[in-house]
mmCIF file of C-alpha atoms and ligand atoms in Angstrom:
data_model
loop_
_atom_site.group_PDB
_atom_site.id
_atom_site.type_symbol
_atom_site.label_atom_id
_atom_site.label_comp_id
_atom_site.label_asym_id
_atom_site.label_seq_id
_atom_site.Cartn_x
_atom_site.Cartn_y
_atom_site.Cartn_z
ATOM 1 C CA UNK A 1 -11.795 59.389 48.196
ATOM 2 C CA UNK A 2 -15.360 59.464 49.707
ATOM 3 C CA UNK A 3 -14.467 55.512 50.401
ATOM 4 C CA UNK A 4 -11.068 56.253 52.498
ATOM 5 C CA UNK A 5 -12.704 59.027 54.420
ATOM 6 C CA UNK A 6 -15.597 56.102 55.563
ATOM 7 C CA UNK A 7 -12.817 53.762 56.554
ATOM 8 C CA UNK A 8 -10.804 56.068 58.864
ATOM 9 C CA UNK A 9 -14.163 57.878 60.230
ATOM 10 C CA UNK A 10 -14.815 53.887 61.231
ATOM 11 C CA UNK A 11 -11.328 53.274 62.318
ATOM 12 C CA UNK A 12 -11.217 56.446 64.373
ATOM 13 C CA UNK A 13 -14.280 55.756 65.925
ATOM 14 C CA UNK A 14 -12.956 51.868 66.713
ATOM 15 C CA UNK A 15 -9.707 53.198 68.002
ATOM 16 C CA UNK A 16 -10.970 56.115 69.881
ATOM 17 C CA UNK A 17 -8.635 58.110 68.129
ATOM 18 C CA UNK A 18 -8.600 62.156 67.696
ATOM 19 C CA UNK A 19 -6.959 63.377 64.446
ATOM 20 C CA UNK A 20 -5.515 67.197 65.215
ATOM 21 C CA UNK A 21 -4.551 68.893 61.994
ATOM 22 C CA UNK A 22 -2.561 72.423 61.539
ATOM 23 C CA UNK A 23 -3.913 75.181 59.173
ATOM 24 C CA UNK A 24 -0.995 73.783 56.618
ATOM 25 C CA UNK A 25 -2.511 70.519 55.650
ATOM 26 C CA UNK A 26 -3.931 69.958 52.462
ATOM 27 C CA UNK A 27 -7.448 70.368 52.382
ATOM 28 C CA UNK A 28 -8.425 66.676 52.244
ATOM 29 C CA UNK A 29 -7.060 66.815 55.610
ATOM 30 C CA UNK A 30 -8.668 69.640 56.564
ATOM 31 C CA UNK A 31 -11.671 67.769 55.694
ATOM 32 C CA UNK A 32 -11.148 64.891 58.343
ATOM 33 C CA UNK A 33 -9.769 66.463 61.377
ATOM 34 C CA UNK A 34 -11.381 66.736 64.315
ATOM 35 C CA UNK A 35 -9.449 70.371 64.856
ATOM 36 C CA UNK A 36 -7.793 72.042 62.585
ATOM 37 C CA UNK A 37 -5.730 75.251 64.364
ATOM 38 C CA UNK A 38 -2.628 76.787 65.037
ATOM 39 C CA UNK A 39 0.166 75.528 67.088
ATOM 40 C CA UNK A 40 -0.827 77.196 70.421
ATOM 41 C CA UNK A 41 -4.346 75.581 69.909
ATOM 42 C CA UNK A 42 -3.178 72.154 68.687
ATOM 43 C CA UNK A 43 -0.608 71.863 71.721
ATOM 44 C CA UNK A 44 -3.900 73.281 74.027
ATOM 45 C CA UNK A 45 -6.027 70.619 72.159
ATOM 46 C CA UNK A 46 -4.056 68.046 72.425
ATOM 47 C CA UNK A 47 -3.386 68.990 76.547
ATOM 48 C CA UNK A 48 -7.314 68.363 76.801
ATOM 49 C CA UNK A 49 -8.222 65.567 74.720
ATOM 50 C CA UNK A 50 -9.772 62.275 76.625
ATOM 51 C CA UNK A 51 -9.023 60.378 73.503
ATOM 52 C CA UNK A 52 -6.581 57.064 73.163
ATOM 53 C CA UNK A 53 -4.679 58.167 70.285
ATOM 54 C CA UNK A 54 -3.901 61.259 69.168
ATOM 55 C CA UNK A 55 -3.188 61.221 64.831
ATOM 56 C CA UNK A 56 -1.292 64.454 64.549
ATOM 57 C CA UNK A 57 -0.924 65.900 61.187
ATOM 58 C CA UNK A 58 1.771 68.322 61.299
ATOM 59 C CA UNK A 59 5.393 68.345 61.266
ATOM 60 C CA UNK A 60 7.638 66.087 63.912
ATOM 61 C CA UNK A 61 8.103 68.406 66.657
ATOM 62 C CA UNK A 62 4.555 69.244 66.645
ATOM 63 C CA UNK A 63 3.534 65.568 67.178
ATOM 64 C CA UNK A 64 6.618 65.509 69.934
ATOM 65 C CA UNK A 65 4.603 68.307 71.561
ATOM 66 C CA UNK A 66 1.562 66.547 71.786
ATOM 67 C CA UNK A 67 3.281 63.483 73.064
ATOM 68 C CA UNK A 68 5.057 64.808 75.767
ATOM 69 C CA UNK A 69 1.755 66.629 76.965
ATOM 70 C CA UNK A 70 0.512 63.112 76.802
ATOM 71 C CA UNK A 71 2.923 60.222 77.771
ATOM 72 C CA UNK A 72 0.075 57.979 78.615
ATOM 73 C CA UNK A 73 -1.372 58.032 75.455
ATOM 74 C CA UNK A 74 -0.197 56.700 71.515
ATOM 75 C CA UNK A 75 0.833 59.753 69.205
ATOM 76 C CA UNK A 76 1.092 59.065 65.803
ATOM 77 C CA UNK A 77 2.476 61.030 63.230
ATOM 78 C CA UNK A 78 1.149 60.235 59.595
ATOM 79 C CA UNK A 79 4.984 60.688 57.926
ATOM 80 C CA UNK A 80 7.885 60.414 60.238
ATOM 81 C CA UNK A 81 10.420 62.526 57.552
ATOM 82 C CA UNK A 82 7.927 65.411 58.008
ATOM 83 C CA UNK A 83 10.536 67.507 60.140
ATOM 84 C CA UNK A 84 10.705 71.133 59.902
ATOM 85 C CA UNK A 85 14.676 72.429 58.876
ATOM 86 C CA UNK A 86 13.961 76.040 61.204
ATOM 87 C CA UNK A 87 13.922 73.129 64.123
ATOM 88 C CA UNK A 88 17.018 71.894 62.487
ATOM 89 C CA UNK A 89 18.832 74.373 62.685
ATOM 90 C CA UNK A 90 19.015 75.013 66.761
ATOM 91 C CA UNK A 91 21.119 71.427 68.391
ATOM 92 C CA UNK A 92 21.082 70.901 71.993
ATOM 93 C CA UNK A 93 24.524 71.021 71.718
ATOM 94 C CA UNK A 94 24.748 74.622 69.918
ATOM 95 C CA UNK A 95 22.406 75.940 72.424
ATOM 96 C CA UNK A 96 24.417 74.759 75.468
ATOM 97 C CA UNK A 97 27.233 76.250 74.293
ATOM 98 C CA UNK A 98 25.675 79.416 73.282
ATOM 99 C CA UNK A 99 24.510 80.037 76.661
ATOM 100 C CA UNK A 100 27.933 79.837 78.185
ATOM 101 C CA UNK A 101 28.933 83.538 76.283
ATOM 102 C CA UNK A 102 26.110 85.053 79.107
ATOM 103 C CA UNK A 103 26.361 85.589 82.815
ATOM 104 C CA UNK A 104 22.822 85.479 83.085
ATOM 105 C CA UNK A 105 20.900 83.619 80.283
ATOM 106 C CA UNK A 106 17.183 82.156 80.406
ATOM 107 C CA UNK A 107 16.253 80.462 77.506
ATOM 108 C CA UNK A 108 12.968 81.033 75.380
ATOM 109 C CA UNK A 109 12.613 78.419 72.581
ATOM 110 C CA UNK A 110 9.968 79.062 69.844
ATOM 111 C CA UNK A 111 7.768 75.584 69.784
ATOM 112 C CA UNK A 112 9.755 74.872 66.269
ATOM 113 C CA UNK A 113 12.138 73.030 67.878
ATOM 114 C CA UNK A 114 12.740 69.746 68.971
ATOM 115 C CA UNK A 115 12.625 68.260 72.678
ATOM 116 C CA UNK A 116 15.851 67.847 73.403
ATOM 117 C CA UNK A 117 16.577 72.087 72.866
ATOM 118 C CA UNK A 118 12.964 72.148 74.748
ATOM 119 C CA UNK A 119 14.676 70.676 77.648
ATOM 120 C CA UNK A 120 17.031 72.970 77.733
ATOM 121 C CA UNK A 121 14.869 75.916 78.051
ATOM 122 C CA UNK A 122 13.269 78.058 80.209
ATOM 123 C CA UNK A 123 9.972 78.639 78.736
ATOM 124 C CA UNK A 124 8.137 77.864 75.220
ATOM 125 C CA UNK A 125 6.181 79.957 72.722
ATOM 126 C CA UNK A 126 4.751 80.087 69.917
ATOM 127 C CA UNK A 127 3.968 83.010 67.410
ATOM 128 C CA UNK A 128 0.484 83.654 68.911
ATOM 129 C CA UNK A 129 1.799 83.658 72.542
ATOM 130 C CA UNK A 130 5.171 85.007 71.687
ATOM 131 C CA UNK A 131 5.525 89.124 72.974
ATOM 132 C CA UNK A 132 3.424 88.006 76.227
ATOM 133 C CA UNK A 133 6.169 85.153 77.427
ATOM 134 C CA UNK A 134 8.972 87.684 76.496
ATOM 135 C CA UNK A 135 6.884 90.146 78.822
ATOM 136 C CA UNK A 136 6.650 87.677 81.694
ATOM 137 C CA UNK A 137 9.872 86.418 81.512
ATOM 138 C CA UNK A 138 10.718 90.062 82.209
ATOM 139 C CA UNK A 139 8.045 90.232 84.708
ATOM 140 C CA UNK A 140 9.569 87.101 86.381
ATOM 141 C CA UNK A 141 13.070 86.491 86.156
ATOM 142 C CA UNK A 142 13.873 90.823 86.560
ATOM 143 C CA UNK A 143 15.611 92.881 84.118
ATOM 144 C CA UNK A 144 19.124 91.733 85.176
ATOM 145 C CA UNK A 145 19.050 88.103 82.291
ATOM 146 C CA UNK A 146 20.007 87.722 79.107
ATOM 147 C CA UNK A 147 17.487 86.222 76.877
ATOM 148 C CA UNK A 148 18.042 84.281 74.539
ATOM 149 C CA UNK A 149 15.683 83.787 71.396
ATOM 150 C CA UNK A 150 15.689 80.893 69.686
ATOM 151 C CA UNK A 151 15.893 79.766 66.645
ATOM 152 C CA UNK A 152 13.838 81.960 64.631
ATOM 153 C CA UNK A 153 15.455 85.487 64.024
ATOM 154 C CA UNK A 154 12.547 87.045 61.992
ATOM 155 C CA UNK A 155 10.127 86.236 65.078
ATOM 156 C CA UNK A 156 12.508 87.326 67.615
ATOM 157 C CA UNK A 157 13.435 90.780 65.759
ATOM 158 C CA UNK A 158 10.198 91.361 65.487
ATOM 159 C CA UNK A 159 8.878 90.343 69.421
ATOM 160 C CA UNK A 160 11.895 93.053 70.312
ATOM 161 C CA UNK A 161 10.283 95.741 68.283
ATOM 162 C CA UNK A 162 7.182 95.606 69.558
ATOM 163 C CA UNK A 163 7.923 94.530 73.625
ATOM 164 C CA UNK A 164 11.548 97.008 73.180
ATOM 165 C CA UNK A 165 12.657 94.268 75.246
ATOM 166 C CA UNK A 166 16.856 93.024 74.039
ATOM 167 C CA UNK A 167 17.479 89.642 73.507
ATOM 168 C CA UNK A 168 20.136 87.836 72.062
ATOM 169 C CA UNK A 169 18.699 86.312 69.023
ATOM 170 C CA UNK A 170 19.487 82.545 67.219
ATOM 171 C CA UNK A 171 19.585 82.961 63.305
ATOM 172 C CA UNK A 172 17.573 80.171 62.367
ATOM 173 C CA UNK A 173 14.796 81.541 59.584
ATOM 174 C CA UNK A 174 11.879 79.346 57.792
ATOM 175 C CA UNK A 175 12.620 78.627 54.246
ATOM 176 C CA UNK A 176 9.081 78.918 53.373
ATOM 177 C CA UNK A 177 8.106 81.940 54.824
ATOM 178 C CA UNK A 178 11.704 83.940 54.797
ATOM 179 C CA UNK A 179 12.877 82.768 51.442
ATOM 180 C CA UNK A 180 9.275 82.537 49.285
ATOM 181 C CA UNK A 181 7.697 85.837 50.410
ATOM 182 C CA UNK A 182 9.176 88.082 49.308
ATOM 183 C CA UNK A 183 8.354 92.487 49.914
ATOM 184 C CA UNK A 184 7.960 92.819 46.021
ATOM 185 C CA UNK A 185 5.180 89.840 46.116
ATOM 186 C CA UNK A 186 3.569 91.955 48.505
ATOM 187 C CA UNK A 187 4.206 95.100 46.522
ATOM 188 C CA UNK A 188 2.842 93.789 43.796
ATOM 189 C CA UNK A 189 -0.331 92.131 45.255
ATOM 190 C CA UNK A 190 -1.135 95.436 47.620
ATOM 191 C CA UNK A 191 -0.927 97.326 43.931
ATOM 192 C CA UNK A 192 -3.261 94.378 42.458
ATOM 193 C CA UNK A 193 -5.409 94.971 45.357
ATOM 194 C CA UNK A 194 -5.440 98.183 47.074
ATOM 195 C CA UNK A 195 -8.427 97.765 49.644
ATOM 196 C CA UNK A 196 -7.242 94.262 50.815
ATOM 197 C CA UNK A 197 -6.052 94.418 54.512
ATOM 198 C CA UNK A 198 -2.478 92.563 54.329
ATOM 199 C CA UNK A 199 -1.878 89.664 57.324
ATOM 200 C CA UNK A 200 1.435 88.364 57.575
ATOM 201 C CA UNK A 201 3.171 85.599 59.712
ATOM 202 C CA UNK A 202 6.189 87.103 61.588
ATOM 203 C CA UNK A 203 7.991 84.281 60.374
ATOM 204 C CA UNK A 204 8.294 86.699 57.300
ATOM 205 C CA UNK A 205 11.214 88.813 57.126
ATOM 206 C CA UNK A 206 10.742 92.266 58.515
ATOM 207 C CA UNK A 207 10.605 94.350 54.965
ATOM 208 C CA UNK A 208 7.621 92.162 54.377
ATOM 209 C CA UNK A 209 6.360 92.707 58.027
ATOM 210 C CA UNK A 210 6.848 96.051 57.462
ATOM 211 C CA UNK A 211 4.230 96.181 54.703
ATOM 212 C CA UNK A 212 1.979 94.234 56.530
ATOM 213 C CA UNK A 213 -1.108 95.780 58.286
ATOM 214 C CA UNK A 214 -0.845 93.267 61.098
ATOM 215 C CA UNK A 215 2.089 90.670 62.000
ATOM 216 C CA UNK A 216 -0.379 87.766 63.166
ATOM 217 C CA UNK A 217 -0.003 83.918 63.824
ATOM 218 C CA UNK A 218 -2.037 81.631 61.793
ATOM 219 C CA UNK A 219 -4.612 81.151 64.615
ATOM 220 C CA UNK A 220 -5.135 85.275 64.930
ATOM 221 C CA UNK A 221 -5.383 85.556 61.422
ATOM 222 C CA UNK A 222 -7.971 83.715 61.601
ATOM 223 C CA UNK A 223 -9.914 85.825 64.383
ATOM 224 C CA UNK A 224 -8.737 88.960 62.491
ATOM 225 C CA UNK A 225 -10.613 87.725 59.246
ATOM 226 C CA UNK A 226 -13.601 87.555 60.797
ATOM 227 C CA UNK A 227 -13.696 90.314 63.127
ATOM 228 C CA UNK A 228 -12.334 92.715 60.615
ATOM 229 C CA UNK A 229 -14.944 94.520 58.103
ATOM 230 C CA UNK A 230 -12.905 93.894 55.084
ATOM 231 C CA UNK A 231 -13.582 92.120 52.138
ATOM 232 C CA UNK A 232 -9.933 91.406 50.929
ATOM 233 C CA UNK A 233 -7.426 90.330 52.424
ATOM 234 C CA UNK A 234 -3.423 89.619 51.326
ATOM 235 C CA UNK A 235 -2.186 86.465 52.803
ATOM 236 C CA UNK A 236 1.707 86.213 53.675
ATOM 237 C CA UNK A 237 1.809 82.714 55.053
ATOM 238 C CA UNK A 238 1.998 79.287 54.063
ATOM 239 C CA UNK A 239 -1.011 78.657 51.852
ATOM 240 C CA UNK A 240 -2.415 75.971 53.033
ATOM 241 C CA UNK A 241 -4.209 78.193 55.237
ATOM 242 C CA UNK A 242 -6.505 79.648 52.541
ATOM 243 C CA UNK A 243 -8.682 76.576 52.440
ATOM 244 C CA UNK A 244 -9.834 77.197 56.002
ATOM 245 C CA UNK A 245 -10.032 80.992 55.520
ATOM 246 C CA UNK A 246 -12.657 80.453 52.553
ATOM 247 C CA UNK A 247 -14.258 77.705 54.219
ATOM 248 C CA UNK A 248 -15.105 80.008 57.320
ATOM 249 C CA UNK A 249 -15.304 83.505 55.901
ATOM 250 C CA UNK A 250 -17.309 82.657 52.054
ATOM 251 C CA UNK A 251 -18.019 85.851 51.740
ATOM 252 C CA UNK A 252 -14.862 87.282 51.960
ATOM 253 C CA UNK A 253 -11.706 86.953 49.650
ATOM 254 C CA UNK A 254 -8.336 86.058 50.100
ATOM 255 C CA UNK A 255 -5.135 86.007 47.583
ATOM 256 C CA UNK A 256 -1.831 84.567 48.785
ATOM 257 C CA UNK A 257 1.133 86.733 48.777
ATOM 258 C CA UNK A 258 2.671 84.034 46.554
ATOM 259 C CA UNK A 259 2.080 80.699 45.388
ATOM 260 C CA UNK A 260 5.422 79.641 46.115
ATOM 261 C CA UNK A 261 5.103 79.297 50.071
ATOM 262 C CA UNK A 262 4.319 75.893 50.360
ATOM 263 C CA UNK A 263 6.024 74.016 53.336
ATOM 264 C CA UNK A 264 6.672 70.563 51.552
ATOM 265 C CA UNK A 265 7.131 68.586 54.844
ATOM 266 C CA UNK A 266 3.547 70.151 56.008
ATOM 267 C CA UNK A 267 2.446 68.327 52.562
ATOM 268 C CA UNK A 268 3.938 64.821 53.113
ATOM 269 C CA UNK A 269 1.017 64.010 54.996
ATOM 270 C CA UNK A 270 -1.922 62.390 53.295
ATOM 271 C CA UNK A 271 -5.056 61.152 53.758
ATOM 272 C CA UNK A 272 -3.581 57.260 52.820
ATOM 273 C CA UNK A 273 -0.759 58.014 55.508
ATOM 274 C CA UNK A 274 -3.275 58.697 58.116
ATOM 275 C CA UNK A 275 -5.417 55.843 57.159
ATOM 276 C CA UNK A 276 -2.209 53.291 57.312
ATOM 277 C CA UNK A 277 -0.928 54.277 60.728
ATOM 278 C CA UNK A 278 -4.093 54.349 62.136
ATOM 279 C CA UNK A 279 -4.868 50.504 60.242
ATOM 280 C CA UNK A 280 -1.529 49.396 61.580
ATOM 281 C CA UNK A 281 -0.674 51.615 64.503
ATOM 282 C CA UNK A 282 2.357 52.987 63.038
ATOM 283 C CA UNK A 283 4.765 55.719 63.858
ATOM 284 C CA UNK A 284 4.026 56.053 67.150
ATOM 285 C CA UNK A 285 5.997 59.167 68.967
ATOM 286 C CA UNK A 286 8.384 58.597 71.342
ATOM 287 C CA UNK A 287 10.334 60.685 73.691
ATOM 288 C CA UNK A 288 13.277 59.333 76.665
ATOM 289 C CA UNK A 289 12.005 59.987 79.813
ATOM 290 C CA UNK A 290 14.528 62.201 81.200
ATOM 291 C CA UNK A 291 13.962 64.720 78.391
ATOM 292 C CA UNK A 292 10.481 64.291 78.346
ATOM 293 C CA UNK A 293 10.233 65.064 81.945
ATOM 294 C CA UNK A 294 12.337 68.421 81.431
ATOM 295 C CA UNK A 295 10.458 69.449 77.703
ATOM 296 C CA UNK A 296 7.366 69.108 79.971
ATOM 297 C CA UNK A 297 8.270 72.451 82.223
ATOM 298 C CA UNK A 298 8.895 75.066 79.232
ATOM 299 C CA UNK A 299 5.822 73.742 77.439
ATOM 300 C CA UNK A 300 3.288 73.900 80.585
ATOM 301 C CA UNK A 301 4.551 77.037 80.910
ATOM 302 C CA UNK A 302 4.423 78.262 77.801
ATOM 303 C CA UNK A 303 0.186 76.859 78.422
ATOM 304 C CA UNK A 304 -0.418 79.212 80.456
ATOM 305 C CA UNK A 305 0.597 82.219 78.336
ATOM 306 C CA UNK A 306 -2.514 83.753 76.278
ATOM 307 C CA UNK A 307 -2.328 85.148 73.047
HETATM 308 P P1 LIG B 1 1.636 78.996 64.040
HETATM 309 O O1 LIG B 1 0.746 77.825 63.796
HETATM 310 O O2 LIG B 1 1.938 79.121 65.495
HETATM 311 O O3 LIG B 1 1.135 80.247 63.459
HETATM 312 O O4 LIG B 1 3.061 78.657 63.386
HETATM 313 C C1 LIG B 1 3.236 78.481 62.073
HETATM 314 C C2 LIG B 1 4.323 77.581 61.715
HETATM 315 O O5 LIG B 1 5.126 77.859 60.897
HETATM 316 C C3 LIG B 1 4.335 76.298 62.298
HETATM 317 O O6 LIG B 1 5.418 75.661 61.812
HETATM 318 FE FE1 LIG B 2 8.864 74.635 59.751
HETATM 319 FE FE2 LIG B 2 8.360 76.720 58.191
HETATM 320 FE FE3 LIG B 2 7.220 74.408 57.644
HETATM 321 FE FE4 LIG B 2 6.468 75.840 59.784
HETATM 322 S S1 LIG B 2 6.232 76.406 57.657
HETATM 323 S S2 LIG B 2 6.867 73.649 59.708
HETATM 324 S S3 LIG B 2 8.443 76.722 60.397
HETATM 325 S S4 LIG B 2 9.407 74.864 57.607
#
């Protein structure tokens, strides 16, 4: 292990390559990222970086992301299968003709999908940014559109209940957060532990939301952790996540909702991956120019939407 991690700190160094990992990743990976965030950060990141190659350890459209914030430079993504089936479940094609049923529609697609449905769309979010777009699409466009949401329904309910702003909502879900945490995991942990503060993703459906103390993307999680003066906390999200939470916060303790949310395309990426397409310069992330040039627009504006 210690041997690999020499290699690729030399190769990285040689190559003048940055390697951006999301709170997912295994810890080994953890371990030999330069950042390790959410997707709001990694897409800010990788906006800012002045190195030649980006290595992006995350799922597909996350790397796509990175690349079309960066045409000039290589993106390389450590396992090409690592796609992410909530971005499969929104087409280009569905979306188009979705948007015919409204008069007015402006789109707002969740950064979980791919560029093609990006370049279709208004504006981008993810879950740390997500209620302020919705507001200043509001703010923007007037109350006379209808928005549509896609493809995650569990985010979208939830943005409407807190912003009381309507949209018209795709029902796309993530397997690992919608189907593996479940509200009698959380039942059973907040009975387990009755003084531990309860975080979970809004990716979760909303009976677990609902027993959550705060509905927070992995990146405010994080700043919750430490500016909260708890000890305890219940984590509903995937748990690769825990690594970094014990790393930064070792006096505090954290117990996953369940052991069963594990996103396995998250986990395809390993430290020998990295090391080979860095060696050899593989899987490099490409995106047509016409739809890069359009993905571009919803993304950069989705930038300059704070948390
Ligand atoms: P965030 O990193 O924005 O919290 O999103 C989590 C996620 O599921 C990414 O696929
Ligand atoms: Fe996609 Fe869910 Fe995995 Fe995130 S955790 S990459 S939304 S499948």
């Amino acid at each position: 292990m210690n041997d690999i991690i020499q290699k690729l700190n030399i190769l990285k160094k040689e190559k003048k390559a940055v390697v951006l990992a999301h709170v997912y990743q295994r810890s080994e990976i953890h371990d030999i990222a330069d950042f390790v965030g959410d997707s709001l950060e990694l897409s800010r990141q990788a906006a800012q970086t002045k190195a030649d190659v980006i290595v992006f350890c995350g799922v597909h459209f996350m790397a796509e992301t990175a690349y079309i914030l960066n045409p000039q430079k290589k993106v390389l993504i450590p396992d090409l299968e690592a796609g992410c089936p909530m971005a499969d479940m929104i087409t280009v094609e569905k979306l188009k003709e979705f948007k015919l049923k409204f008069k007015n529609p402006v789109v707002i697609s969740y950064v979980n999908t791919y560029a093609t449905v990006k370049a279709e769309s208004d504006i981008c979010c993810t879950s740390s940014n997500a209620v302020n777009v919705v507001k200043k699409v509001v703010e923007s466009f007037g109350k006379n559109i209808d928005i549509i949401f896609t493809p995650d329904r569990n985010l979208g309910e939830y943005i409407q209940k807190i912003s009381g702003i309507k949209m018209n909502i795709w029902n796309g879900f993530c397997p690992t957060h919608n189907n593996f945490i479940l509200p009698e995991y959380v039942k059973t942990a907040k009975n387990k532990y009755p003084k531990a503060e309860v975080l979970a993703h809004p990716e979760c459906r909303p009976e677990v939301l609902d027993l959550a103390d705060y509905a927070l993307s992995t990146g405010s999680m994080c700043k919750r952790i430490k500016e909260s003066s708890s000890k305890e906390f219940i984590i509903c999200t995937e748990t690769g996540i825990l690594y970094k939470l014990q790393k930064d916060n070792p006096g505090k303790k954290f117990y996953p909702a369940t052991n069963l949310s594990i996103c396995p395309n998250m986990k395809k990426i390993t430290l020998a991956k990295v090391y080979d397409i860095l060696a050899n310069m593989k899987n490099i992330i490409f995106v047509q120019d016409n739809i890069r040039e359009r993905a571009y627009i919803p993304i950069s504006k989705m930038l300059k939407i704070n948390a």
